[in-house]
Amino acid sequence: MTLLVDTSVWSLALRRDAPDDKPEVQALVNALSGSELVVSTGLILQELLQGFTGPKASAAIIERFNALALVQPERDDFIAAAEVRNKCRRKGVQMGTVAALIAQLCIRHDLTLLTTDLDFRHAAKHCALKVWSPLSSKKRNP
């Protein structure tokens, strides 16, 4: 399984004052130690850099992300992301523009999204988005 790690998980993992006992943070730590392939996208990198201030924090984030492959959206991804967002909205699930594009990148590249954002779990009920869960992880690694 290849994971695209959402900003919500990176934020928890990179904070010094946050406990790392969330299953999503543990899944990220395990994945980075070699159990899974981790990729990202420029949108998530940008969100992290905007959320952490100071040159030291920015440099550390940039250094960590240099080791990750970045998936890049193409023109068709923007079109498909709008379709994902509209489909979810018709089903009563609100998604932001960036979230819809992240979901679409996961769908196109057959990535599993590692996130703590429940909106993605709701959206996954109405599109082909795969969202990591502790239960699915345990099934794969007995």
Tab-separated table of C-alpha atoms in Angstrom:
chain	number	residue	atom	x	y	z
A	1	MET	CA	0.000	0.000	0.000
A	2	THR	CA	1.221	3.488	-0.820
A	3	LEU	CA	0.119	6.244	1.543
A	4	LEU	CA	-0.524	9.884	0.832
A	5	VAL	CA	-0.338	11.538	4.256
A	6	ASP	CA	-2.704	14.444	4.798
A	7	THR	CA	-1.764	17.699	6.509
A	8	SER	CA	-3.785	16.708	9.583
A	9	VAL	CA	-1.463	13.770	10.316
A	10	TRP	CA	1.771	15.591	9.465
A	11	SER	CA	0.754	18.447	11.770
A	12	LEU	CA	0.270	16.080	14.685
A	13	ALA	CA	3.490	14.217	13.954
A	14	LEU	CA	5.612	17.369	13.646
A	15	ARG	CA	4.308	19.172	16.733
A	16	ARG	CA	6.557	18.976	19.755
A	17	ASP	CA	3.724	19.452	22.254
A	18	ALA	CA	1.334	16.859	20.830
A	19	PRO	CA	1.229	13.245	21.967
A	20	ASP	CA	1.988	10.775	19.204
A	21	ASP	CA	-0.458	8.142	20.419
A	22	LYS	CA	-2.964	8.677	17.612
A	23	PRO	CA	-3.128	5.575	15.403
A	24	GLU	CA	-2.636	7.715	12.293
A	25	VAL	CA	0.621	9.155	13.680
A	26	GLN	CA	1.808	5.656	14.586
A	27	ALA	CA	0.920	4.503	11.056
A	28	LEU	CA	3.008	7.366	9.640
A	29	VAL	CA	5.968	6.469	11.877
A	30	ASN	CA	5.680	2.810	10.827
A	31	ALA	CA	5.380	3.717	7.159
A	32	LEU	CA	8.406	6.005	7.282
A	33	SER	CA	10.415	3.211	8.891
A	34	GLY	CA	9.886	1.175	5.748
A	35	SER	CA	6.604	-0.671	6.176
A	36	GLU	CA	4.838	1.385	3.476
A	37	LEU	CA	5.732	3.822	0.723
A	38	VAL	CA	4.835	7.434	1.604
A	39	VAL	CA	4.216	10.114	-1.011
A	40	SER	CA	2.911	13.651	-0.837
A	41	THR	CA	1.839	16.541	-2.992
A	42	GLY	CA	2.834	20.189	-3.146
A	43	LEU	CA	-0.484	21.282	-1.655
A	44	ILE	CA	0.224	19.430	1.582
A	45	LEU	CA	3.770	20.761	1.730
A	46	GLN	CA	2.438	24.289	1.256
A	47	GLU	CA	-0.216	23.847	3.974
A	48	LEU	CA	2.435	22.644	6.429
A	49	LEU	CA	4.795	25.495	5.639
A	50	GLN	CA	1.951	27.966	6.148
A	51	GLY	CA	1.018	26.398	9.479
A	52	PHE	CA	4.474	26.222	11.072
A	53	THR	CA	6.297	29.510	11.452
A	54	GLY	CA	9.959	30.273	11.606
A	55	PRO	CA	12.923	29.396	9.434
A	56	LYS	CA	13.956	26.369	11.535
A	57	ALA	CA	10.510	24.780	11.283
A	58	SER	CA	10.318	25.496	7.556
A	59	ALA	CA	13.787	24.090	6.920
A	60	ALA	CA	12.966	20.903	8.864
A	61	ILE	CA	9.726	20.386	6.936
A	62	ILE	CA	11.399	21.004	3.580
A	63	GLU	CA	14.206	18.588	4.479
A	64	ARG	CA	11.748	15.839	5.454
A	65	PHE	CA	9.706	16.312	2.306
A	66	ASN	CA	12.790	16.168	0.063
A	67	ALA	CA	12.856	12.423	0.730
A	68	LEU	CA	9.264	11.934	-0.485
A	69	ALA	CA	8.043	11.524	-4.028
A	70	LEU	CA	5.517	14.218	-4.932
A	71	VAL	CA	2.461	13.465	-7.031
A	72	GLN	CA	1.539	16.388	-9.222
A	73	PRO	CA	-1.958	17.264	-10.393
A	74	GLU	CA	-2.612	17.448	-14.104
A	75	ARG	CA	-5.410	19.241	-15.933
A	76	ASP	CA	-7.678	16.168	-15.801
A	77	ASP	CA	-7.209	15.960	-12.017
A	78	PHE	CA	-8.726	19.405	-11.556
A	79	ILE	CA	-11.712	18.422	-13.678
A	80	ALA	CA	-12.163	15.123	-11.842
A	81	ALA	CA	-11.712	16.845	-8.442
A	82	ALA	CA	-14.599	19.160	-9.279
A	83	GLU	CA	-16.686	16.096	-10.120
A	84	VAL	CA	-15.718	14.429	-6.816
A	85	ARG	CA	-16.629	17.587	-4.880
A	86	ASN	CA	-19.943	18.006	-6.698
A	87	LYS	CA	-20.882	14.351	-6.244
A	88	CYS	CA	-20.127	14.525	-2.529
A	89	ARG	CA	-22.034	17.796	-2.164
A	90	ARG	CA	-25.094	16.194	-3.787
A	91	LYS	CA	-24.837	13.461	-1.128
A	92	GLY	CA	-24.622	16.060	1.665
A	93	VAL	CA	-20.850	15.861	2.200
A	94	GLN	CA	-18.990	19.163	2.090
A	95	MET	CA	-15.454	19.146	0.688
A	96	GLY	CA	-13.141	22.054	0.147
A	97	THR	CA	-11.356	22.599	-3.142
A	98	VAL	CA	-7.980	21.425	-1.835
A	99	ALA	CA	-9.516	18.360	-0.153
A	100	ALA	CA	-11.257	17.375	-3.387
A	101	LEU	CA	-7.985	17.641	-5.299
A	102	ILE	CA	-6.154	15.557	-2.683
A	103	ALA	CA	-8.911	12.940	-2.907
A	104	GLN	CA	-8.645	12.914	-6.698
A	105	LEU	CA	-4.876	12.473	-6.606
A	106	CYS	CA	-5.353	9.476	-4.320
A	107	ILE	CA	-7.962	8.016	-6.650
A	108	ARG	CA	-5.873	8.490	-9.816
A	109	HIS	CA	-2.644	7.141	-8.322
A	110	ASP	CA	-4.332	4.345	-6.323
A	111	LEU	CA	-3.076	5.796	-3.037
A	112	THR	CA	-4.520	5.293	0.422
A	113	LEU	CA	-5.091	8.555	2.275
A	114	LEU	CA	-3.775	8.689	5.841
A	115	THR	CA	-5.799	11.402	7.574
A	116	THR	CA	-7.557	12.355	10.786
A	117	ASP	CA	-10.056	14.510	8.862
A	118	LEU	CA	-13.461	12.843	9.078
A	119	ASP	CA	-14.677	14.695	5.978
A	120	PHE	CA	-12.499	12.393	3.874
A	121	ARG	CA	-14.085	9.321	5.496
A	122	HIS	CA	-17.531	10.673	4.645
A	123	ALA	CA	-16.444	11.485	1.081
A	124	ALA	CA	-15.007	7.980	0.609
A	125	LYS	CA	-18.542	6.593	0.902
A	126	HIS	CA	-19.428	8.368	-2.355
A	127	CYS	CA	-16.295	8.025	-4.493
A	128	ALA	CA	-13.350	5.677	-5.048
A	129	LEU	CA	-11.194	7.299	-2.334
A	130	LYS	CA	-9.433	4.820	-0.034
A	131	VAL	CA	-8.883	6.080	3.512
A	132	TRP	CA	-6.539	4.295	5.931
A	133	SER	CA	-8.098	2.851	9.060
A	134	PRO	CA	-6.553	0.971	11.982
A	135	LEU	CA	-8.825	-1.976	11.223
A	136	SER	CA	-7.674	-2.329	7.618
A	137	SER	CA	-4.058	-2.079	8.769
A	138	LYS	CA	-4.511	-4.912	11.290
A	139	LYS	CA	-6.131	-7.134	8.656
A	140	ARG	CA	-3.073	-6.734	6.446
A	141	ASN	CA	-0.521	-7.249	9.247
A	142	PRO	CA	-1.754	-9.961	11.636
